[in-house]
Coordinates of C-alpha atoms in Angstrom, one line a residue:
M1 CA 78.8 91.9 101.9
A2 CA 80.0 93.4 98.8
P3 CA 80.3 96.7 98.4
R4 CA 78.1 99.5 97.2
A5 CA 78.6 100.8 93.4
N6 CA 79.9 104.5 93.5
W7 CA 78.2 104.7 90.3
K8 CA 76.1 103.0 87.9
G9 CA 75.3 103.9 84.3
F10 CA 76.3 103.1 80.9
L11 CA 79.6 102.3 79.2
R12 CA 79.6 103.3 75.5
L13 CA 82.3 103.2 72.2
S14 CA 80.6 104.6 69.3
L15 CA 77.4 102.8 69.0
V16 CA 78.1 99.8 71.5
T17 CA 76.4 100.5 74.8
C18 CA 76.4 98.2 78.0
P19 CA 74.7 98.7 81.6
V20 CA 78.1 98.9 83.9
A21 CA 78.5 99.6 87.3
L22 CA 81.7 101.4 89.4
Y23 CA 83.1 100.1 92.3
P24 CA 86.3 101.4 94.8
A25 CA 89.3 98.9 94.1
T26 CA 90.9 100.2 97.5
S27 CA 89.7 100.7 100.8
D28 CA 90.9 102.1 104.0
T29 CA 88.4 100.8 106.5
E30 CA 90.7 98.3 107.8
K31 CA 93.0 101.2 109.3
V32 CA 92.4 101.8 113.1
S33 CA 90.8 105.3 113.0
F34 CA 89.7 107.6 116.5
N35 CA 87.0 109.6 117.6
Q36 CA 87.3 112.8 119.3
I37 CA 86.3 112.8 122.7
N38 CA 85.8 115.1 125.9
R39 CA 88.9 114.0 128.6
K40 CA 86.7 115.2 131.3
T41 CA 83.8 113.4 130.5
G42 CA 84.7 110.9 127.9
H43 CA 81.7 111.7 125.5
R44 CA 82.3 112.0 122.0
I45 CA 82.6 115.4 120.5
K46 CA 79.6 116.3 118.0
Y47 CA 79.7 118.9 115.4
L48 CA 77.1 121.5 114.8
K49 CA 76.8 123.3 111.3
V50 CA 76.4 127.2 112.5
D51 CA 76.0 130.6 111.0
A52 CA 79.3 132.1 111.4
E53 CA 78.1 135.4 112.4
T54 CA 75.2 134.8 114.7
G55 CA 76.4 131.5 115.9
D56 CA 73.1 130.0 115.6
E57 CA 72.6 126.4 114.4
V58 CA 71.4 126.1 110.8
T59 CA 69.3 123.3 109.8
S60 CA 69.9 121.3 106.4
E61 CA 67.4 122.5 104.3
D62 CA 68.4 126.0 105.0
I63 CA 72.2 125.1 103.7
V64 CA 72.9 126.0 99.9
K65 CA 75.9 126.3 98.2
G66 CA 77.5 129.8 97.7
Y67 CA 80.6 130.8 95.6
K68 CA 83.3 133.4 97.4
V69 CA 83.6 136.5 95.2
D70 CA 84.4 138.9 98.1
T71 CA 85.0 138.9 101.7
D72 CA 81.1 138.7 102.6
T73 CA 79.9 138.3 99.3
Y74 CA 78.7 134.7 98.0
I75 CA 76.9 133.9 94.6
E76 CA 74.4 131.3 95.9
V77 CA 73.7 128.4 93.4
T78 CA 71.2 126.2 93.7
K79 CA 70.5 122.3 93.4
D80 CA 68.3 122.9 90.3
E81 CA 70.5 125.0 88.5
L82 CA 73.5 122.6 88.9
D83 CA 71.3 119.8 87.5
E84 CA 70.4 122.1 84.3
I85 CA 74.2 122.0 83.8
A86 CA 74.4 118.3 84.5
L87 CA 76.7 116.6 82.0
D88 CA 76.1 113.5 80.0
S89 CA 78.6 111.8 81.8
T90 CA 76.6 112.0 84.8
H91 CA 75.2 108.7 83.8
T92 CA 77.5 107.3 80.8
I93 CA 81.1 106.8 80.2
E94 CA 82.1 107.8 76.6
I95 CA 85.2 106.7 75.3
D96 CA 86.6 109.5 73.6
E97 CA 90.0 108.0 72.8
F98 CA 92.6 105.2 72.9
V99 CA 96.4 106.1 74.1
P100 CA 99.5 103.9 74.7
K101 CA 99.7 103.4 78.3
A102 CA 103.2 104.5 78.6
D103 CA 101.9 108.0 77.3
I104 CA 100.1 108.5 80.8
D105 CA 102.3 110.5 83.0
N106 CA 102.1 108.7 86.8
R107 CA 101.6 112.3 88.2
Y108 CA 97.8 112.1 86.7
L109 CA 96.8 109.2 88.2
I110 CA 94.3 109.5 91.2
R111 CA 92.6 106.0 92.5
P112 CA 91.6 102.7 90.9
Y113 CA 88.1 101.6 90.5
Y114 CA 86.8 98.4 89.1
L115 CA 84.3 98.6 86.2
V116 CA 81.3 95.5 85.4
P117 CA 78.4 94.8 83.9
D118 CA 75.4 95.7 85.8
G119 CA 72.9 93.0 85.7
K120 CA 72.3 89.9 83.3
V121 CA 72.2 92.0 80.2
G122 CA 75.1 93.5 78.3
H123 CA 77.7 91.0 78.8
D124 CA 78.4 90.7 75.3
A125 CA 79.0 94.1 74.9
F126 CA 81.0 94.8 77.8
A127 CA 83.1 91.8 76.6
V128 CA 83.8 93.3 73.0
I129 CA 84.7 96.7 74.5
R130 CA 87.0 94.7 76.9
E131 CA 88.5 92.8 74.2
T132 CA 89.0 95.4 71.8
I133 CA 90.9 97.6 74.0
R134 CA 93.3 94.4 75.4
S135 CA 93.8 93.2 71.6
M136 CA 95.1 97.0 70.7
D137 CA 97.4 97.1 73.9
K138 CA 96.0 100.5 74.6
V139 CA 94.2 102.5 77.7
A140 CA 90.4 104.1 76.8
I141 CA 90.1 107.4 77.8
G142 CA 86.6 108.4 78.9
R143 CA 84.7 110.9 81.3
V144 CA 82.7 110.1 84.3
V145 CA 80.9 112.3 86.8
L146 CA 81.5 111.4 90.6
T147 CA 80.6 113.9 93.3
N148 CA 78.8 116.1 91.0
R149 CA 82.5 116.8 89.0
E150 CA 83.4 115.4 85.7
H151 CA 86.8 113.3 85.9
I152 CA 88.8 111.8 83.1
I153 CA 88.7 107.9 83.6
A154 CA 91.6 105.8 82.1
L155 CA 90.1 102.0 81.4
E156 CA 92.2 98.9 80.8
P157 CA 91.2 95.3 80.9
L158 CA 92.0 93.6 84.3
E159 CA 91.2 89.8 84.1
S160 CA 87.7 89.4 83.0
G161 CA 86.9 93.1 84.2
L162 CA 87.9 96.5 83.6
M163 CA 90.1 98.8 85.6
G164 CA 89.3 102.2 85.3
T165 CA 91.9 104.8 87.0
L166 CA 90.9 108.4 87.7
L167 CA 93.2 110.9 86.1
R168 CA 94.0 114.7 87.3
Y169 CA 93.4 117.3 84.9
P170 CA 96.5 119.5 83.7
Y171 CA 95.7 122.5 86.0
E172 CA 95.8 119.8 88.9
V173 CA 99.2 118.9 88.2
R174 CA 102.3 121.1 89.2
S175 CA 105.1 121.8 87.3
E176 CA 108.3 120.2 88.3
K177 CA 111.0 122.9 87.2
E178 CA 109.5 125.2 90.3
Y179 CA 111.0 122.6 92.6
F180 CA 114.2 120.9 90.5
D181 CA 115.8 124.0 89.2
D182 CA 117.9 124.7 92.6
I183 CA 119.1 121.2 92.2
Q184 CA 123.0 121.3 91.8
D185 CA 124.4 119.4 88.9
V186 CA 126.8 117.2 90.7
K187 CA 129.3 115.0 89.1
L188 CA 129.8 111.4 90.4
T189 CA 132.3 108.7 90.2
K190 CA 132.1 105.6 88.6
D191 CA 133.4 104.0 91.9
M192 CA 130.3 105.5 94.0
L193 CA 127.8 104.5 91.3
D194 CA 129.3 100.9 91.0
L195 CA 128.9 100.8 95.0
A196 CA 125.4 102.1 94.7
K197 CA 124.4 99.8 92.1
H198 CA 125.5 96.8 94.2
I199 CA 123.4 98.0 97.4
V200 CA 120.5 98.3 94.4
E201 CA 121.1 94.5 93.4
K202 CA 121.2 93.2 97.0
K203 CA 118.1 94.8 97.5
S204 CA 116.3 93.9 94.2
G205 CA 113.6 91.5 94.2
A206 CA 110.0 91.0 93.0
F207 CA 106.8 93.0 93.8
E208 CA 105.2 91.0 96.3
P209 CA 102.8 93.4 98.0
E210 CA 101.6 90.5 100.0
L211 CA 104.9 91.1 102.3
F212 CA 104.2 94.7 102.9
E213 CA 103.7 95.4 106.5
D214 CA 101.8 98.5 108.1
H215 CA 104.2 98.8 111.1
Y216 CA 102.4 101.8 112.6
E217 CA 98.8 100.0 112.2
A218 CA 100.5 97.2 113.8
A219 CA 101.9 99.3 116.7
L220 CA 98.4 101.0 117.2
I221 CA 96.9 97.6 117.5
D222 CA 99.6 96.7 120.2
L223 CA 99.0 99.8 121.9
I224 CA 94.9 99.7 121.8
N225 CA 95.3 96.2 123.2
K226 CA 97.7 96.9 126.1
K227 CA 95.5 99.8 127.1
R228 CA 92.1 97.8 127.0
S229 CA 93.8 95.0 129.2
G230 CA 95.5 97.3 131.6
A231 CA 99.0 96.3 130.7
P232 CA 101.8 98.5 131.3
I233 CA 102.9 100.7 128.4
A234 CA 106.8 100.7 128.0
A235 CA 108.5 103.7 126.4
K236 CA 110.0 103.5 123.1
A237 CA 113.8 103.1 123.1
A238 CA 115.6 105.6 121.2
P239 CA 116.3 104.6 117.4
K240 CA 119.9 103.1 117.1
T241 CA 122.0 105.4 114.6
G242 CA 124.9 104.2 112.1
G243 CA 126.8 107.1 113.4
N244 CA 127.7 110.4 111.5
V245 CA 129.2 109.5 108.4
I246 CA 130.3 112.6 106.3
N247 CA 132.1 111.1 103.6
L248 CA 129.7 109.8 100.7
M249 CA 132.1 106.9 99.6
D250 CA 132.3 105.7 103.5
A251 CA 128.4 105.9 103.9
L252 CA 128.1 103.6 100.5
K253 CA 130.6 101.0 101.7
K254 CA 129.1 100.9 105.0
S255 CA 125.8 100.3 103.4
L256 CA 126.9 97.3 101.3
A257 CA 128.5 95.7 104.3
S258 CA 125.3 95.9 106.2
E259 CA 123.6 94.7 103.3
K260 CA 125.6 91.8 102.8
D261 CA 125.0 91.1 106.8
A262 CA 121.2 91.5 106.4
A263 CA 120.9 89.3 103.0
P264 CA 121.0 86.0 104.8
I265 CA 118.7 87.0 107.3
A266 CA 116.1 88.6 105.2
K267 CA 116.1 85.5 103.0
V268 CA 114.9 83.1 106.0
V269 CA 112.3 85.8 106.9
K270 CA 110.9 86.0 103.5
E271 CA 110.5 82.2 102.9
T272 CA 109.0 81.8 106.2
V273 CA 106.5 84.6 105.4
K274 CA 105.8 82.9 102.0
G275 CA 105.7 79.6 103.7
K276 CA 103.1 80.2 106.0
K277 CA 99.5 79.1 105.5
P278 CA 97.3 82.3 105.4
K279 CA 94.8 82.8 107.6
K280 CA 91.3 82.6 107.1
R281 CA 90.0 86.0 107.3
V282 CA 86.9 88.2 107.5
E283 CA 86.9 91.0 104.6
G284 CA 87.3 94.3 105.9
Q285 CA 88.6 93.0 109.5
R286 CA 92.1 93.2 111.1
E287 CA 93.1 91.2 113.9
M288 CA 92.8 92.2 117.6
L289 CA 93.6 90.4 120.3
L290 CA 90.9 92.0 122.6
P291 CA 87.3 93.1 121.9
I292 CA 87.4 96.7 120.6
A293 CA 84.0 98.6 121.1
G294 CA 83.1 100.6 117.7
K295 CA 80.8 100.2 114.8
G296 CA 82.0 97.1 113.7
G297 CA 80.7 93.5 114.2
K298 CA 78.3 92.7 117.4
E299 CA 79.4 88.9 117.3
A300 CA 82.6 88.3 118.9
A301 CA 85.2 88.7 121.7
A302 CA 88.7 88.1 121.1
K303 CA 91.3 85.3 121.1
T304 CA 92.8 86.0 124.7
A305 CA 90.2 88.4 126.2
P306 CA 88.7 87.5 129.8
K307 CA 84.8 87.0 129.8
E308 CA 84.6 89.9 132.4
A309 CA 86.1 92.4 129.6
S310 CA 83.5 91.2 126.8
K311 CA 80.9 91.7 129.6
K312 CA 82.0 95.5 130.1
A313 CA 81.7 96.4 126.9
D314 CA 78.8 98.2 126.4
K315 CA 79.1 98.7 122.3
P316 CA 79.6 96.0 119.7
V317 CA 82.8 94.5 119.8
R318 CA 85.3 93.8 117.0
A319 CA 85.4 90.3 115.5
P320 CA 88.6 88.1 116.1
A321 CA 90.0 88.2 112.8
R322 CA 90.3 91.4 111.3
A323 CA 89.4 94.5 113.0
K324 CA 87.1 97.0 111.1
K325 CA 87.4 100.5 111.5
A326 CA 86.9 101.9 114.6
G327 CA 83.9 103.8 115.5

C-alpha cells in the first residue's frame, strides 16, 4: 500500500501553478520498537491526560493550547484564533528564490520529502517547473506549512519528480564557535598526515548504502527470536582492544598495518554481498525467523517457527519477509 501524503496543495512559480502531494522520503517503520508493559501483569501501560493539580482525567474537548508566561499563568489560544493567522503556505508552496545547492549549509537540512503531481491534471506545469530548476542547476526555495508550522523547503529535481528538503531557521542552528574555541592548535608532521592519508585510501570506496547494516537492529531481531523460541541467551563477550597505544605515530602505523590485513577479506565480503541475488521482499517488512505478535500483518508464520508457536499467538503475527514495526 502506498504511503499517505503528508500534505496536499499547490506548487506555484509566479503564475505557473499545479496541484501536488508531499510524501515522506524516509521511514522508521521497519525498526523494532517496544511497548511499555507492567512487569507483574504483562499488560500494556496506558497513558492518560490528567489535570496536573487535581489529578482528574481531562477529555479531549476540554484540552486547549496555552502559552506559559509565568509559573501558573497561561495565555489560552483557540483553534479558531490559530486558523485566523493561517498562512498562504498552508495550501501552496510558493517558490520565492533560486540558490546554488552548494550555498546550503548541511546544518540547515532536516528531512527529505518527495513532491509529485496530485491527480491527472497539472503534469505539464509540474514538468515545466521541474525542468526549469534542472536546467539552471539550482535549488528552489519555498515555504510550506506542516503540522501547523511554516517550514522553509528546498526543491530539486530527482528523476521524474522533485525532492523537497525541509530547512531549519537560523535561530535553530547553534554557532560552532561556542564549541570549537577551546580546540588546541596542534602542529602535525608530514609523516603523520601521510600515514593517515594511506589509511583513508585503504578505506576509500563508492557510496553504496545498500551495503550498510544496522548491527543493533539485527541483534534486536536475534534476541527476540531467541526469547520467543526459548533458546538460551549467551552473555556477550568483552570486546577486544588493540592495546593502549599512547604514541600517535605508533597508532597510525598499527592502524595502517591492520587495514592492509583486513583489505583482502573486506573485498571478498563486499563482492559476495554485491553478487547475491536480492531477496524478494514486501515493502515495510523486516525478516523474522519466528512470528512476533504486533500490529503488523495477520497472515504468516515464520520460516522456521513450529506450528505450536503460531497457534499460541493471540495477536496478529508478522510476515516472514521483513518485520513491520512492533506493536
